[in-house]
Amino acid sequence: MKKVHNFNAGPCVLPDQAIENSIEALKDFAGTGMAVIEVSHRSKEWSAVMDECRALWKELLNIPDTHEVVFLGGGASLQFLYVAMNFLENKAGYLETGVWAKKAYKEAKGLGNAFAVASSADKNFSYIPKGYEIPTGIDYFHITTNNTIYGTEIRYDMDSPVPLVADMSSDIMSRPVDVSKYALIYGGAQKNVGPAGVSFAIIRKDALGKVSRYIPTMLDYKVHIDGGSMYNTPPVFPIFVMKETLKWLKGVGGVEAINRLNVEKARILYDEIDRNPLFTGTAAKEDRSIMNVCFVMAPGHEALQDEFLEFAKGQGMVGIKGHRSVGGFRASIYNACPKESVEALVACMQDFERKSK
Ligand SMILES: *Cc1c(COP(=O)(O)O)cnc(C)c1O
């Protein structure tokens, strides 16, 4: 089905199988004679989709009984506010690693007392701060595990003396995660687990109920846990596609298998960036993301940037222009991006090198 090599940062490439099954469900959903977007969200056929989706999340990420997963509207950006609403009482600490981290931090500052524990703003977020200490006595410590725009990533589950909150929008399900180390993991679906229109939150239940403010109903995680993500009408179609995306992930071996493939894909591309004299990577090597690979023209070759973009476009590469705050190029190689696409991009970079000699 794929006709191009899709490196979009989000929304982005999804598994063919998930798209095909979703198209079928638009024609006739579970033998109901209706499209999946026409049935009642209280029907037993729809309930089965919700149950299956939740079960896939729990199985794939090995979510312990202490935690519950919910599906919400409003994107990761609304959850920046949910986090502060549900967890901020006195003071919260944020790790400032990019634009998304700053936006999350801003919502907490708007609601109370929040501060940056460490920041990599001094070098345009090209690295992950190290050597800082997570303060004790704060309500929570917020991290962004993958910095989609800058191509840096925290690829391990850190120990934290305070509740750990993580925006995993762009690397959720890319590797096994020790969910028990987090009070909250949240993100938008549209990078690794589905289309735009639904977001997810994995919440440690006993971390809730500790703030004194009134929490507006729709911003209260507990309301969504108690309502089984159906306090109000859920985004049915995005949830359906998410369920199909997770079914695909399970079919290819789950998060361990996809992690191996993701590491391999990233290695292939970074090796070429490091070898090819025309290109250079922008993120600190030890912090390189396996999801978003950022690179620019090497010093002395800057003038070739637009030419390479045109050349790559001609070879079927889509979405490799870097974010405007970094420039250059970004190849997002999420779970559903096939290794063949990564190899095609590498071949394209090599062709361009030959052609430019
Ligand atoms: C894309 C992204 C967001 C924003 O997600 P929305 O669903 O568009 O609000 C937040 N954080 C990270 C790390 C992202 O990559």
Coordinates of C-alpha atoms and ligand atoms in Angstrom, one line a residue:
M1 CA 0.0 0.0 0.0
K2 CA 2.8 2.5 0.8
K3 CA 3.8 4.6 -2.1
V4 CA 6.2 6.9 -0.3
H5 CA 8.7 6.8 2.5
N6 CA 6.9 8.6 5.2
F7 CA 9.2 10.3 7.8
N8 CA 6.5 12.7 9.2
A9 CA 6.9 13.7 12.8
G10 CA 3.3 13.3 13.8
P11 CA 0.7 12.5 12.6
C12 CA 2.9 10.0 10.9
V13 CA 3.2 6.6 9.3
L14 CA 0.9 3.9 10.7
P15 CA 0.9 0.2 10.0
D16 CA -0.9 -0.8 6.7
Q17 CA -2.7 -3.5 8.6
A18 CA -4.2 -0.9 11.1
I19 CA -5.3 1.3 8.3
E20 CA -6.9 -1.5 6.2
N21 CA -8.7 -2.9 9.2
S22 CA -10.0 0.5 10.1
I23 CA -11.3 1.0 6.6
E24 CA -13.2 -2.3 6.9
A25 CA -14.7 -1.1 10.2
L26 CA -15.9 2.0 8.4
K27 CA -17.8 -0.2 6.0
D28 CA -19.3 -2.7 8.4
F29 CA -18.3 -2.7 12.1
A30 CA -18.4 -6.1 13.8
G31 CA -21.3 -7.3 11.7
T32 CA -23.6 -4.5 12.9
G33 CA -24.4 -3.2 9.4
M34 CA -23.1 0.2 10.6
A35 CA -19.8 2.1 10.4
V36 CA -17.8 2.0 13.6
I37 CA -18.4 5.8 13.8
E38 CA -22.2 5.2 13.6
V39 CA -22.7 2.8 16.5
S40 CA -23.5 3.8 20.1
H41 CA -20.5 4.1 22.3
R42 CA -22.7 2.3 24.9
S43 CA -23.2 -0.8 22.6
K44 CA -21.7 -4.1 23.5
E45 CA -19.7 -4.1 20.2
W46 CA -18.1 -0.8 21.1
S47 CA -17.4 -1.9 24.7
A48 CA -15.5 -4.8 23.3
V49 CA -13.3 -2.4 21.4
M50 CA -12.6 -0.4 24.5
D51 CA -11.8 -3.5 26.5
E52 CA -9.5 -4.9 23.9
C53 CA -7.7 -1.6 23.6
R54 CA -7.2 -1.3 27.3
A55 CA -6.1 -5.0 27.5
L56 CA -3.5 -4.5 24.7
W57 CA -2.0 -1.5 26.6
K58 CA -1.7 -3.5 29.8
E59 CA -0.3 -6.5 28.1
L60 CA 2.2 -4.7 25.8
L61 CA 3.6 -2.4 28.5
N62 CA 3.2 -4.8 31.3
I63 CA 1.1 -2.3 33.3
P64 CA 0.8 -3.4 37.0
D65 CA -2.6 -3.4 38.8
T66 CA -1.5 -0.3 40.7
H67 CA -1.9 1.7 37.5
E68 CA -4.8 2.3 35.1
V69 CA -4.8 3.5 31.5
V70 CA -7.3 6.0 30.2
F71 CA -7.9 7.5 26.8
L72 CA -8.7 11.2 26.5
G73 CA -9.4 14.0 24.0
G74 CA -7.4 17.2 23.9
G75 CA -4.0 15.8 23.0
A76 CA -0.9 15.8 25.0
S77 CA -1.1 19.6 25.2
L78 CA -4.2 19.4 27.3
Q79 CA -2.6 16.9 29.6
F80 CA 0.1 19.4 30.4
L81 CA -2.7 21.1 32.3
Y82 CA -4.2 17.8 33.6
V83 CA -0.8 17.1 35.2
A84 CA -0.7 20.3 37.2
M85 CA -4.4 20.1 38.1
N86 CA -4.1 16.6 39.5
F87 CA -0.7 16.6 41.1
L88 CA 0.5 20.2 41.9
E89 CA -0.2 21.2 45.4
N90 CA 2.9 23.1 46.6
K91 CA 5.7 22.8 44.1
A92 CA 6.7 20.9 41.0
G93 CA 10.0 20.4 39.2
Y94 CA 10.4 20.2 35.4
L95 CA 13.3 19.0 33.3
E96 CA 13.5 21.5 30.5
T97 CA 14.6 19.6 27.4
G98 CA 12.7 21.4 24.6
V99 CA 9.6 23.1 23.4
W100 CA 7.2 20.4 24.6
A101 CA 8.8 20.3 28.0
K102 CA 8.6 24.1 28.2
K103 CA 4.9 24.1 27.3
A104 CA 4.2 21.5 30.0
Y105 CA 6.2 23.6 32.5
K106 CA 4.2 26.7 31.5
E107 CA 0.9 25.1 32.5
A108 CA 2.2 24.3 35.9
K109 CA 3.5 27.8 36.4
G110 CA 0.1 29.1 35.4
L111 CA -1.5 27.1 38.2
G112 CA 1.1 27.3 41.0
N113 CA 4.7 27.0 41.9
A114 CA 6.9 25.2 39.4
F115 CA 10.6 25.5 38.6
A116 CA 13.2 24.0 36.1
V117 CA 15.4 21.5 37.9
A118 CA 17.8 21.5 34.9
S119 CA 17.8 22.8 31.4
S120 CA 19.6 22.3 28.1
A121 CA 18.3 25.6 26.6
D122 CA 21.9 26.9 26.6
K123 CA 22.7 24.6 23.6
N124 CA 19.3 24.7 21.9
F125 CA 18.2 21.5 23.6
S126 CA 20.8 19.4 21.8
Y127 CA 21.5 17.3 24.8
I128 CA 19.8 15.9 28.0
P129 CA 21.0 17.6 31.2
K130 CA 23.0 15.4 33.5
G131 CA 24.4 15.6 37.0
Y132 CA 21.4 17.3 38.5
E133 CA 19.7 16.1 41.5
I134 CA 15.9 15.6 41.7
P135 CA 14.8 17.7 44.7
T136 CA 13.0 15.9 47.5
G137 CA 9.9 17.5 48.9
I138 CA 8.3 18.5 45.6
D139 CA 4.9 17.1 44.4
Y140 CA 6.4 15.6 41.2
F141 CA 9.2 15.7 38.8
H142 CA 8.2 16.0 35.1
I143 CA 10.3 14.7 32.2
T144 CA 9.8 14.5 28.5
T145 CA 11.4 11.2 27.5
N146 CA 11.7 11.9 23.8
N147 CA 12.3 15.4 22.5
T148 CA 10.6 15.1 19.2
I149 CA 11.9 18.4 17.7
Y150 CA 15.6 18.1 18.8
G151 CA 16.1 14.3 18.5
T152 CA 17.2 13.7 22.1
E153 CA 15.9 10.9 24.3
I154 CA 16.0 9.6 27.8
R155 CA 16.0 5.8 27.1
Y156 CA 15.9 4.5 30.6
D157 CA 13.5 4.6 33.6
M158 CA 15.1 6.8 36.2
D159 CA 14.8 6.5 39.9
S160 CA 13.1 9.4 41.5
P161 CA 12.6 10.3 45.2
V162 CA 9.3 12.0 44.2
P163 CA 6.5 11.0 41.9
L164 CA 7.8 10.8 38.4
V165 CA 5.6 12.2 35.6
A166 CA 6.6 11.5 31.9
D167 CA 5.4 12.9 28.6
M168 CA 6.1 9.9 26.4
S169 CA 4.2 11.2 23.4
S170 CA 6.8 10.3 20.9
D171 CA 8.5 7.2 22.3
I172 CA 5.7 5.3 24.0
M173 CA 5.7 1.6 23.0
S174 CA 9.1 2.0 21.3
R175 CA 10.8 0.1 24.1
P176 CA 9.9 -1.8 27.3
V177 CA 9.2 0.6 30.2
D178 CA 9.1 -0.1 33.9
V179 CA 5.7 1.5 34.5
S180 CA 6.0 1.0 38.3
K181 CA 8.6 3.8 38.4
Y182 CA 6.1 6.4 37.2
A183 CA 3.2 8.1 38.9
L184 CA 2.0 9.1 35.4
I185 CA 2.9 8.4 31.8
Y186 CA 1.0 10.4 29.2
G187 CA 1.0 11.5 25.6
G188 CA -0.8 12.0 22.3
A189 CA -1.4 8.9 20.3
Q190 CA -0.3 10.3 16.9
K191 CA 3.3 9.3 16.9
N192 CA 3.6 5.7 17.9
V193 CA 0.2 4.3 18.8
G194 CA -2.4 5.7 16.5
P195 CA -3.9 8.8 14.8
A196 CA -4.5 12.3 16.2
G197 CA -7.6 12.8 18.3
V198 CA -6.9 10.6 21.3
S199 CA -4.3 10.8 24.0
F200 CA -3.4 8.3 26.7
A201 CA -2.6 8.4 30.4
I202 CA -1.2 5.6 32.5
I203 CA -1.9 6.7 36.1
R204 CA -0.8 5.2 39.4
K205 CA -4.1 5.3 41.2
D206 CA -2.8 6.0 44.7
A207 CA -1.0 9.1 43.4
L208 CA -4.3 10.8 42.9
G209 CA -6.4 12.6 45.4
K210 CA -3.6 14.5 47.0
V211 CA -4.4 18.1 45.9
S212 CA -6.8 20.4 47.7
R213 CA -8.1 22.4 44.7
Y214 CA -11.3 21.9 42.9
I215 CA -10.5 19.9 39.7
P216 CA -12.9 20.6 36.9
T217 CA -14.7 17.3 36.0
M218 CA -13.2 16.8 32.6
L219 CA -9.7 17.5 33.9
D220 CA -9.9 15.0 36.7
Y221 CA -8.0 11.8 35.9
K222 CA -10.1 10.0 38.5
V223 CA -13.3 10.8 36.6
H224 CA -11.9 9.1 33.5
I225 CA -10.6 6.1 35.4
D226 CA -14.0 5.6 37.1
G227 CA -15.8 6.1 33.8
G228 CA -13.6 3.6 31.9
S229 CA -12.6 6.4 29.6
M230 CA -16.3 6.9 28.7
Y231 CA -17.4 9.6 31.1
N232 CA -18.4 11.4 28.0
T233 CA -18.4 10.3 24.4
P234 CA -14.9 9.0 23.6
P235 CA -13.1 9.7 20.3
V236 CA -14.3 6.5 18.9
F237 CA -12.5 6.3 15.6
P238 CA -9.1 7.3 16.9
I239 CA -9.5 4.7 19.6
F240 CA -10.4 2.1 17.0
V241 CA -7.3 2.8 15.0
M242 CA -5.2 2.8 18.1
K243 CA -6.5 -0.6 19.0
E244 CA -5.6 -1.8 15.5
T245 CA -2.1 -0.3 15.8
L246 CA -1.5 -2.1 19.1
K247 CA -2.8 -5.3 17.6
W248 CA -0.2 -4.9 14.9
L249 CA 2.5 -4.2 17.5
K250 CA 1.6 -7.4 19.4
G251 CA 1.7 -9.3 16.1
V252 CA 5.2 -8.2 15.4
G253 CA 6.4 -9.3 18.8
G254 CA 5.5 -6.4 21.1
V255 CA 7.8 -3.8 22.6
E256 CA 10.9 -5.9 23.0
A257 CA 10.9 -6.9 19.4
I258 CA 10.1 -3.4 18.2
N259 CA 12.8 -1.9 20.4
R260 CA 15.4 -4.2 18.7
L261 CA 14.1 -3.1 15.3
N262 CA 14.0 0.6 16.3
V263 CA 17.6 0.5 17.6
E264 CA 18.7 -1.2 14.4
K265 CA 16.9 1.4 12.2
A266 CA 18.4 4.3 14.1
R267 CA 21.9 2.8 13.9
I268 CA 21.7 2.4 10.1
L269 CA 20.7 6.1 9.8
Y270 CA 23.1 7.5 12.3
D271 CA 26.0 5.5 10.8
E272 CA 25.3 7.1 7.5
I273 CA 25.1 10.6 9.0
D274 CA 28.4 10.0 10.7
R275 CA 30.0 8.6 7.6
N276 CA 28.7 10.9 4.9
P277 CA 30.9 14.0 4.7
L278 CA 27.9 16.1 3.5
F279 CA 25.9 15.6 6.7
T280 CA 26.3 16.0 10.4
G281 CA 24.1 15.1 13.4
T282 CA 22.7 17.8 15.7
A283 CA 22.1 15.9 19.0
A284 CA 24.8 14.9 21.5
K285 CA 25.8 11.4 20.5
E286 CA 25.0 9.8 23.9
D287 CA 21.5 11.3 23.9
R288 CA 20.5 10.5 20.4
S289 CA 16.8 9.6 19.9
I290 CA 15.9 6.4 18.2
M291 CA 12.6 7.9 17.1
N292 CA 13.6 11.3 15.6
V293 CA 16.9 11.5 13.8
C294 CA 18.0 15.2 13.4
F295 CA 20.8 16.2 11.1
V296 CA 22.0 19.2 9.0
M297 CA 24.4 19.8 6.1
A298 CA 28.0 19.6 7.4
P299 CA 29.9 22.9 7.7
G300 CA 30.9 24.1 4.3
H301 CA 28.0 22.3 2.6
E302 CA 25.1 24.4 4.0
A303 CA 24.2 25.7 0.5
L304 CA 23.2 22.2 -0.5
Q305 CA 20.3 22.0 1.9
D306 CA 17.4 22.9 -0.4
E307 CA 19.0 20.8 -3.2
F308 CA 19.1 17.8 -1.0
L309 CA 15.4 18.3 0.1
E310 CA 14.4 18.4 -3.6
F311 CA 16.5 15.4 -4.4
A312 CA 15.1 13.4 -1.6
K313 CA 11.6 14.4 -2.5
G314 CA 12.2 13.1 -6.0
Q315 CA 13.2 9.8 -4.5
G316 CA 9.9 9.5 -2.6
M317 CA 11.0 10.8 0.8
V318 CA 8.3 12.6 2.7
G319 CA 8.5 14.8 5.8
I320 CA 12.3 15.1 6.3
K321 CA 12.4 18.8 6.6
G322 CA 13.6 19.7 10.1
H323 CA 11.5 21.6 12.6
R324 CA 11.8 25.4 12.1
S325 CA 13.5 25.8 15.4
V326 CA 16.4 23.5 14.5
G327 CA 16.5 23.6 10.7
G328 CA 18.1 21.0 8.5
F329 CA 16.5 17.6 8.4
R330 CA 14.5 15.3 10.7
A331 CA 13.6 11.7 9.9
S332 CA 11.0 10.4 12.3
I333 CA 11.4 6.6 12.3
Y334 CA 8.6 5.6 14.6
N335 CA 7.5 2.0 15.2
A336 CA 5.5 1.7 12.0
C337 CA 8.3 3.2 9.8
P338 CA 9.7 0.1 7.9
K339 CA 13.4 -0.6 7.9
E340 CA 13.2 -0.4 4.0
S341 CA 12.3 3.3 4.3
V342 CA 15.3 3.9 6.5
E343 CA 17.5 2.1 4.0
A344 CA 16.0 4.0 1.1
L345 CA 16.8 7.3 2.9
V346 CA 20.4 6.1 3.4
A347 CA 20.7 5.2 -0.3
C348 CA 19.3 8.6 -1.2
M349 CA 22.0 10.3 1.0
Q350 CA 24.7 8.2 -0.7
D351 CA 23.3 9.0 -4.2
F352 CA 23.3 12.7 -3.3
E353 CA 26.9 12.5 -2.1
R354 CA 28.0 10.9 -5.4
K355 CA 26.1 13.4 -7.5
S356 CA 27.6 16.3 -5.6
K357 CA 31.2 15.3 -6.1
Ligands
LIG1 C1 3.7 16.0 19.7 C2 4.1 16.1 21.1 C3 3.2 16.8 22.0 C4 2.0 17.5 21.6 O1 1.0 16.6 21.3 P1 -0.5 17.1 21.0 O2 -1.3 15.8 21.0 O3 -0.4 17.7 19.6 O4 -1.0 18.1 22.0 C5 3.7 16.9 23.3 N1 4.8 16.3 23.7 C6 5.6 15.7 22.9 C7 6.9 15.1 23.4 C8 5.3 15.6 21.5 O5 6.1 14.9 20.7

